[in-house]
mmCIF file of C-alpha atoms in Angstrom:
data_model
loop_
_atom_site.group_PDB
_atom_site.id
_atom_site.type_symbol
_atom_site.label_atom_id
_atom_site.label_comp_id
_atom_site.label_asym_id
_atom_site.label_seq_id
_atom_site.Cartn_x
_atom_site.Cartn_y
_atom_site.Cartn_z
ATOM 1 C CA MET A 13 19.550 12.550 23.220
ATOM 2 C CA ASN A 14 22.813 10.853 22.149
ATOM 3 C CA ASP A 15 24.296 10.423 18.665
ATOM 4 C CA ILE A 16 22.666 7.013 18.122
ATOM 5 C CA ASP A 17 19.229 8.368 19.089
ATOM 6 C CA LEU A 18 19.593 11.237 16.626
ATOM 7 C CA LEU A 19 20.770 8.929 13.843
ATOM 8 C CA GLU A 20 17.966 6.487 14.585
ATOM 9 C CA GLN A 21 15.343 9.208 14.263
ATOM 10 C CA ARG A 22 16.935 10.359 11.004
ATOM 11 C CA ALA A 23 16.959 6.772 9.699
ATOM 12 C CA ILE A 24 13.299 6.271 10.585
ATOM 13 C CA ASP A 25 12.258 9.594 9.056
ATOM 14 C CA SER A 26 14.149 8.723 5.860
ATOM 15 C CA ALA A 27 12.410 5.360 5.591
ATOM 16 C CA ILE A 28 8.996 6.934 6.143
ATOM 17 C CA SER A 29 9.799 9.382 3.333
ATOM 18 C CA LEU A 30 11.031 6.501 1.105
ATOM 19 C CA ASP A 31 14.480 8.126 0.977
ATOM 20 C CA TRP A 32 16.297 4.796 1.079
ATOM 21 C CA SER A 33 19.742 6.217 0.262
ATOM 22 C CA GLU A 34 19.648 8.483 3.296
ATOM 23 C CA ALA A 35 18.242 5.632 5.397
ATOM 24 C CA ILE A 36 21.231 3.471 4.444
ATOM 25 C CA ILE A 37 23.703 6.232 5.326
ATOM 26 C CA SER A 38 22.124 6.878 8.740
ATOM 27 C CA ASN A 39 21.911 3.198 9.660
ATOM 28 C CA LYS A 40 25.525 2.602 8.584
ATOM 29 C CA LYS A 41 26.602 5.337 10.996
ATOM 30 C CA ILE A 42 24.639 3.647 13.790
ATOM 31 C CA ILE A 43 26.227 0.258 13.046
ATOM 32 C CA LYS A 44 29.675 1.862 13.035
ATOM 33 C CA LEU A 45 28.987 3.079 16.594
ATOM 34 C CA ASP A 46 27.228 -0.129 17.668
ATOM 35 C CA LYS A 47 27.946 -3.233 15.561
ATOM 36 C CA LYS A 48 25.268 -5.260 17.377
ATOM 37 C CA ASN A 49 22.426 -2.783 16.954
ATOM 38 C CA LEU A 50 19.679 -5.171 15.834
ATOM 39 C CA HIS A 51 17.178 -2.521 14.778
ATOM 40 C CA ALA A 52 19.719 -0.693 12.616
ATOM 41 C CA LEU A 53 20.664 -3.974 10.914
ATOM 42 C CA LEU A 54 17.005 -4.726 10.189
ATOM 43 C CA ARG A 55 16.397 -1.216 8.870
ATOM 44 C CA ILE A 56 19.457 -1.196 6.611
ATOM 45 C CA GLY A 57 18.594 -4.659 5.335
ATOM 46 C CA TYR A 58 15.155 -3.422 4.373
ATOM 47 C CA ALA A 59 16.523 -0.251 2.780
ATOM 48 C CA TYR A 60 18.952 -2.301 0.667
ATOM 49 C CA LEU A 61 16.084 -4.602 -0.308
ATOM 50 C CA GLN A 62 14.007 -1.652 -1.514
ATOM 51 C CA THR A 63 16.869 -0.453 -3.725
ATOM 52 C CA GLY A 64 17.508 -3.899 -5.187
ATOM 53 C CA ALA A 65 20.894 -4.390 -3.484
ATOM 54 C CA LEU A 66 20.089 -7.997 -2.600
ATOM 55 C CA GLU A 67 23.533 -9.169 -1.503
ATOM 56 C CA ASP A 68 23.968 -6.203 0.843
ATOM 57 C CA SER A 69 20.476 -6.804 2.192
ATOM 58 C CA LYS A 70 21.187 -10.507 2.738
ATOM 59 C CA LYS A 71 24.406 -9.706 4.586
ATOM 60 C CA SER A 72 22.604 -7.325 6.961
ATOM 61 C CA TYR A 73 19.813 -9.788 7.713
ATOM 62 C CA LYS A 74 22.301 -12.599 8.370
ATOM 63 C CA GLN A 75 24.095 -10.333 10.838
ATOM 64 C CA ALA A 76 20.750 -9.667 12.524
ATOM 65 C CA ILE A 77 20.111 -13.414 12.866
ATOM 66 C CA LYS A 78 23.502 -13.880 14.524
ATOM 67 C CA ILE A 79 22.297 -11.443 17.176
ATOM 68 C CA GLN A 80 18.744 -12.844 17.417
ATOM 69 C CA SER A 81 18.464 -16.253 15.771
ATOM 70 C CA GLU A 82 14.649 -16.406 15.705
ATOM 71 C CA ASN A 83 14.019 -12.902 14.386
ATOM 72 C CA GLN A 84 11.032 -13.321 12.077
ATOM 73 C CA ILE A 85 11.555 -10.077 10.161
ATOM 74 C CA ALA A 86 15.069 -11.096 9.148
ATOM 75 C CA ARG A 87 14.072 -14.670 8.300
ATOM 76 C CA GLU A 88 11.066 -13.682 6.205
ATOM 77 C CA ASN A 89 13.078 -11.142 4.244
ATOM 78 C CA LEU A 90 15.844 -13.682 3.663
ATOM 79 C CA ASP A 91 13.128 -15.962 2.222
ATOM 80 C CA ARG A 92 12.048 -13.066 0.018
ATOM 81 C CA ILE A 93 15.608 -12.538 -1.215
ATOM 82 C CA THR A 94 15.891 -16.263 -1.960
ATOM 83 C CA ILE A 95 12.825 -16.006 -4.214
ATOM 84 C CA LEU A 96 14.260 -12.960 -5.967
ATOM 85 C CA GLN A 97 17.560 -14.735 -6.584
ATOM 86 C CA LEU A 98 16.105 -18.022 -7.798
ATOM 87 C CA LYS A 99 17.487 -19.209 -11.117
ATOM 88 C CA GLY A 100 14.941 -18.372 -13.781
ATOM 89 C CA ALA A 101 13.152 -15.821 -11.600
ATOM 90 C CA LYS A 102 11.861 -12.858 -13.551
ATOM 91 C CA LYS A 103 14.170 -9.864 -13.610
ATOM 92 C CA THR A 104 12.341 -6.628 -13.019
ATOM 93 C CA GLY A 105 15.394 -4.411 -12.608
ATOM 94 C CA LYS A 106 15.443 -1.342 -10.425
ATOM 95 C CA LYS A 107 12.003 0.226 -10.313
ATOM 96 C CA ASP A 108 11.686 3.939 -10.914
ATOM 97 C CA ILE A 109 9.818 5.019 -7.795
ATOM 98 C CA HIS A 110 9.701 8.798 -7.678
ATOM 99 C CA PHE A 111 10.509 10.208 -4.259
ATOM 100 C CA ASP A 112 7.520 12.118 -2.934
ATOM 101 C CA PRO A 113 7.572 13.116 0.754
ATOM 102 C CA ASN A 114 3.785 13.619 0.621
ATOM 103 C CA LEU A 115 2.987 10.239 -0.917
ATOM 104 C CA PHE A 116 1.277 8.906 2.204
ATOM 105 C CA LEU A 117 -0.220 12.206 3.361
ATOM 106 C CA GLU A 118 -3.502 11.495 5.174
ATOM 107 C CA LEU A 119 -6.551 13.461 4.016
ATOM 108 C CA PRO A 120 -9.759 12.816 6.005
ATOM 109 C CA GLY A 121 -12.388 11.120 3.863
ATOM 110 C CA LYS A 122 -10.098 11.038 0.811
ATOM 111 C CA THR A 123 -7.386 8.538 1.785
ATOM 112 C CA LYS A 124 -7.173 5.209 3.564
ATOM 113 C CA SER A 125 -4.564 2.574 4.446
ATOM 114 C CA VAL A 126 -5.911 -0.909 3.806
ATOM 115 C CA ALA A 127 -4.537 -4.377 4.533
ATOM 116 C CA LEU A 128 -5.423 -6.540 1.533
ATOM 117 C CA VAL A 129 -7.095 -9.936 1.849
ATOM 118 C CA ASN A 130 -6.593 -13.067 -0.280
ATOM 119 C CA ILE A 131 -3.127 -11.830 -1.160
ATOM 120 C CA GLY A 132 -1.231 -13.057 -4.195
ATOM 121 C CA GLN A 133 1.602 -15.498 -4.698
ATOM 122 C CA LYS A 134 4.926 -15.031 -2.946
ATOM 123 C CA ASN A 135 6.851 -14.842 -6.219
ATOM 124 C CA VAL A 136 4.757 -11.795 -7.159
ATOM 125 C CA LEU A 137 4.839 -10.111 -3.753
ATOM 126 C CA ALA A 138 8.618 -10.569 -3.527
ATOM 127 C CA HIS A 139 9.161 -8.185 -6.451
ATOM 128 C CA ILE A 140 6.933 -5.387 -5.151
ATOM 129 C CA ILE A 141 8.469 -2.459 -3.258
ATOM 130 C CA ILE A 142 7.149 0.298 -1.023
ATOM 131 C CA GLY A 143 5.916 3.312 -2.969
ATOM 132 C CA GLU A 144 5.141 1.244 -6.061
ATOM 133 C CA ARG A 145 1.892 2.160 -7.754
ATOM 134 C CA ILE A 146 -0.672 -0.579 -8.216
ATOM 135 C CA TYR A 147 -4.035 -0.514 -9.916
ATOM 136 C CA LEU A 148 -7.680 -1.283 -9.267
ATOM 137 C CA LYS A 149 -9.614 -3.865 -11.245
ATOM 138 C CA THR A 150 -13.322 -4.445 -10.673
ATOM 139 C CA LYS A 151 -14.471 -8.015 -11.019
ATOM 140 C CA LYS A 152 -17.964 -9.192 -10.065
ATOM 141 C CA ARG A 153 -18.353 -6.399 -7.503
ATOM 142 C CA LYS A 154 -14.969 -7.206 -6.027
ATOM 143 C CA ILE A 155 -11.988 -4.925 -6.378
ATOM 144 C CA GLU A 156 -8.658 -6.563 -7.065
ATOM 145 C CA LEU A 157 -5.281 -4.848 -6.810
ATOM 146 C CA ARG A 158 -2.823 -5.620 -9.598
ATOM 147 C CA THR A 159 0.614 -4.491 -10.709
ATOM 148 C CA LYS A 160 1.012 -2.457 -13.873
ATOM 149 C CA SER A 161 1.753 -5.677 -15.758
ATOM 150 C CA GLY A 162 -1.497 -7.172 -14.461
ATOM 151 C CA GLU A 163 -0.143 -9.486 -11.759
ATOM 152 C CA TYR A 164 -2.560 -10.132 -8.901
ATOM 153 C CA VAL A 165 -1.606 -8.625 -5.511
ATOM 154 C CA GLY A 166 -4.774 -9.009 -3.426
ATOM 155 C CA THR A 167 -8.317 -7.703 -2.937
ATOM 156 C CA PHE A 168 -9.992 -5.147 -0.717
ATOM 157 C CA PRO A 169 -12.170 -6.458 2.158
ATOM 158 C CA ASP A 170 -15.758 -7.099 1.009
ATOM 159 C CA ASP A 171 -17.348 -3.974 2.517
ATOM 160 C CA LEU A 172 -14.740 -1.630 1.047
ATOM 161 C CA SER A 173 -14.905 -3.441 -2.301
ATOM 162 C CA LYS A 174 -18.679 -2.962 -2.413
ATOM 163 C CA ARG A 175 -18.421 0.715 -1.588
ATOM 164 C CA LEU A 176 -15.639 1.550 -4.026
ATOM 165 C CA PHE A 177 -17.191 -0.580 -6.774
ATOM 166 C CA LEU A 178 -20.194 1.766 -6.729
ATOM 167 C CA PHE A 179 -18.073 4.896 -6.397
ATOM 168 C CA ILE A 180 -16.008 3.857 -9.419
ATOM 169 C CA LYS A 181 -19.131 3.070 -11.439
ATOM 170 C CA ALA A 182 -20.338 6.571 -10.510
ATOM 171 C CA GLY A 183 -17.172 8.067 -12.033
ATOM 172 C CA SER A 184 -14.799 8.314 -9.053
ATOM 173 C CA GLU A 185 -11.092 7.655 -9.642
ATOM 174 C CA TYR A 186 -8.351 6.592 -7.240
ATOM 175 C CA SER A 187 -4.579 6.186 -7.035
ATOM 176 C CA THR A 188 -3.139 3.316 -5.002
ATOM 177 C CA PHE A 189 0.391 2.731 -3.707
ATOM 178 C CA ILE A 190 2.133 0.022 -1.707
ATOM 179 C CA LYS A 191 2.646 1.174 1.887
ATOM 180 C CA ASP A 192 3.923 -2.065 3.429
ATOM 181 C CA ILE A 193 4.809 -5.366 1.778
ATOM 182 C CA SER A 194 6.138 -8.781 2.774
ATOM 183 C CA LEU A 195 5.584 -12.342 1.597
ATOM 184 C CA SER A 196 2.529 -12.656 3.847
ATOM 185 C CA ARG A 197 1.104 -9.132 4.033
ATOM 186 C CA ALA A 198 0.293 -6.266 1.703
ATOM 187 C CA VAL A 199 -0.910 -2.849 2.840
ATOM 188 C CA VAL A 200 -1.896 -0.194 0.328
ATOM 189 C CA PHE A 201 -2.549 3.527 0.571
ATOM 190 C CA ILE A 202 -5.484 4.587 -1.592
ATOM 191 C CA ARG A 203 -6.208 8.207 -2.474
ATOM 192 C CA GLU A 204 -9.292 9.725 -4.093
ATOM 193 C CA ASP A 205 -8.317 11.681 -7.223
ATOM 194 C CA LYS A 206 -11.747 12.444 -8.641
ATOM 195 C CA LYS A 207 -15.258 12.280 -7.164
ATOM 196 C CA GLY A 208 -18.144 11.009 -9.294
ATOM 197 C CA LYS A 209 -21.128 13.370 -9.530
ATOM 198 C CA LYS A 210 -23.636 10.883 -8.082
ATOM 199 C CA VAL A 211 -21.533 10.413 -4.944
ATOM 200 C CA MET A 212 -20.311 14.003 -4.642
ATOM 201 C CA LYS A 213 -21.746 14.528 -1.148
ATOM 202 C CA TYR A 214 -20.344 11.285 0.253
ATOM 203 C CA ALA A 215 -16.857 10.608 1.623
ATOM 204 C CA SER A 216 -14.971 7.805 -0.082
ATOM 205 C CA PHE A 217 -13.526 6.713 3.265
ATOM 206 C CA PRO A 218 -15.595 7.631 6.356
ATOM 207 C CA LYS A 219 -13.776 7.952 9.656
ATOM 208 C CA THR A 220 -13.629 4.750 11.701
ATOM 209 C CA SER A 221 -14.964 6.642 14.715
ATOM 210 C CA GLN A 222 -18.139 7.393 12.791
ATOM 211 C CA ILE A 223 -18.805 3.755 11.983
ATOM 212 C CA ILE A 224 -20.796 1.259 14.038
ATOM 213 C CA THR A 225 -19.175 -2.146 13.670
ATOM 214 C CA THR A 226 -20.754 -5.496 14.377
ATOM 215 C CA PRO A 227 -19.252 -7.553 17.262
ATOM 216 C CA ASN A 228 -17.323 -9.837 14.906
ATOM 217 C CA SER A 229 -16.341 -7.295 12.261
ATOM 218 C CA GLU A 230 -12.776 -6.402 11.376
ATOM 219 C CA GLU A 231 -11.444 -3.165 12.758
ATOM 220 C CA ASP A 232 -11.484 -1.258 9.491
ATOM 221 C CA ARG A 233 -14.701 -2.574 7.929
ATOM 222 C CA GLU A 234 -17.355 -0.096 6.872
ATOM 223 C CA GLY A 235 -20.720 0.098 8.663
ATOM 224 C CA THR A 236 -23.532 2.483 9.514
ATOM 225 C CA PRO A 237 -22.607 6.041 10.545
ATOM 226 C CA THR A 238 -23.589 7.550 13.864
ATOM 227 C CA THR A 239 -22.629 11.172 13.162
ATOM 228 C CA THR A 240 -22.795 13.723 10.344
ATOM 229 C CA THR A 241 -20.335 16.219 8.919
ATOM 230 C CA GLU A 242 -20.232 19.860 10.003
ATOM 231 C CA GLU A 243 -22.181 20.743 6.874
ATOM 232 C CA GLY A 244 -24.981 18.417 8.025
ATOM 233 C CA GLU A 245 -24.441 15.906 5.237
ATOM 234 C CA GLU A 246 -24.136 12.212 6.019
ATOM 235 C CA ASP A 247 -20.507 11.181 6.133
ATOM 236 C CA ASN A 248 -21.236 7.634 5.069
ATOM 237 C CA VAL A 249 -23.415 6.105 2.398
ATOM 238 C CA LEU A 250 -26.141 4.152 4.203
ATOM 239 C CA GLU A 251 -26.960 0.655 3.041
ATOM 240 C CA ASN A 252 -30.209 1.853 1.434
ATOM 241 C CA ASP A 253 -28.328 4.623 -0.339
ATOM 242 C CA LEU A 254 -25.871 2.068 -1.728
ATOM 243 C CA GLU A 255 -28.674 -0.098 -3.057
ATOM 244 C CA LYS A 256 -30.452 2.866 -4.652
ATOM 245 C CA LEU A 257 -27.204 4.018 -6.227
ATOM 246 C CA ALA A 258 -26.533 0.534 -7.548
ATOM 247 C CA GLU A 259 -29.907 0.517 -9.306
ATOM 248 C CA THR A 260 -29.009 3.680 -11.229
ATOM 249 C CA LEU A 261 -25.673 2.379 -12.478
ATOM 250 C CA HIS A 262 -25.452 0.071 -15.459
ATOM 251 C CA GLU A 263 -23.218 -2.981 -15.368
ATOM 252 C CA GLU A 264 -20.124 -2.495 -17.507
ATOM 253 C CA LYS A 265 -17.130 -4.542 -18.584
ATOM 254 C CA GLU A 266 -14.358 -5.182 -16.095
ATOM 255 C CA TYR A 267 -12.586 -2.003 -15.122
ATOM 256 C CA PHE A 268 -8.801 -1.818 -14.870
ATOM 257 C CA HIS A 269 -7.847 1.749 -14.005
ATOM 258 C CA PHE A 270 -4.243 2.740 -14.604
ATOM 259 C CA GLY A 271 -4.889 6.402 -13.897
ATOM 260 C CA GLN A 272 -3.683 9.521 -15.659
ATOM 261 C CA GLU A 273 -0.006 8.796 -15.022
ATOM 262 C CA ALA A 274 -0.070 5.524 -16.961
ATOM 263 C CA GLU A 275 -2.269 7.004 -19.693
ATOM 264 C CA ASP A 276 0.284 9.774 -20.234
ATOM 265 C CA GLU A 277 3.059 7.181 -20.522
ATOM 266 C CA GLU A 278 1.098 5.260 -23.145
ATOM 267 C CA ASN A 279 0.509 8.427 -25.143
ATOM 268 C CA LEU A 280 4.246 9.192 -25.085
ATOM 269 C CA GLU A 281 5.040 5.692 -26.350
ATOM 270 C CA GLU A 282 2.666 6.147 -29.269
#
């Protein structure tokens, strides 16, 4: 493995860990050794974008386009930067995203990565960065994802919305973070923080391998389970179970859960 391979692995690992400063350093070293390294230019452009260094990001993406004129990643991110730099565009400043190497740690049944549907406006998505916390809002049995200031990001697919709507009504709580973001796509990582008593024996997010999907269903949609857990308990809530649970839960006002972290911040402000 040569120096560039080692630096590339370090750059990728840094990006996965949201350590953008280290990602920038590693990619700069690669570009110093190979000025036409397209992947390093794309990675450093993205790292600069995450830190709010828009001019540096723009410069890197323009260099990438000189190497590959039709590169969609570079062009889409240049469009994103244009939105961020528009005269009169809202100024959010540098966001305080706390570095946590375990942020996207997978826990079977308790976490899930989800591509949102019906995503929000480009001028909202442009300001969102990886690792940013967003919040769940129930609305007519749908679950919307919104920023802390209430801006709409997208919704969960119908089947997941239905499931989590009932879990939340039963007292479950979740934390949600941006895992991937562009002007046309938003992927979130959702983690179960608290399990409601009425759904204690059920997994919030059953394994895909345990789900029977219909021929036309999306890859990650929920369905009927074919297996059980080692303890002999069903790993998925069957459709009948969902309906029975729904009957026991009273309709409430719209729910907008900011989680304990935001509640603590509000208490400090008071």
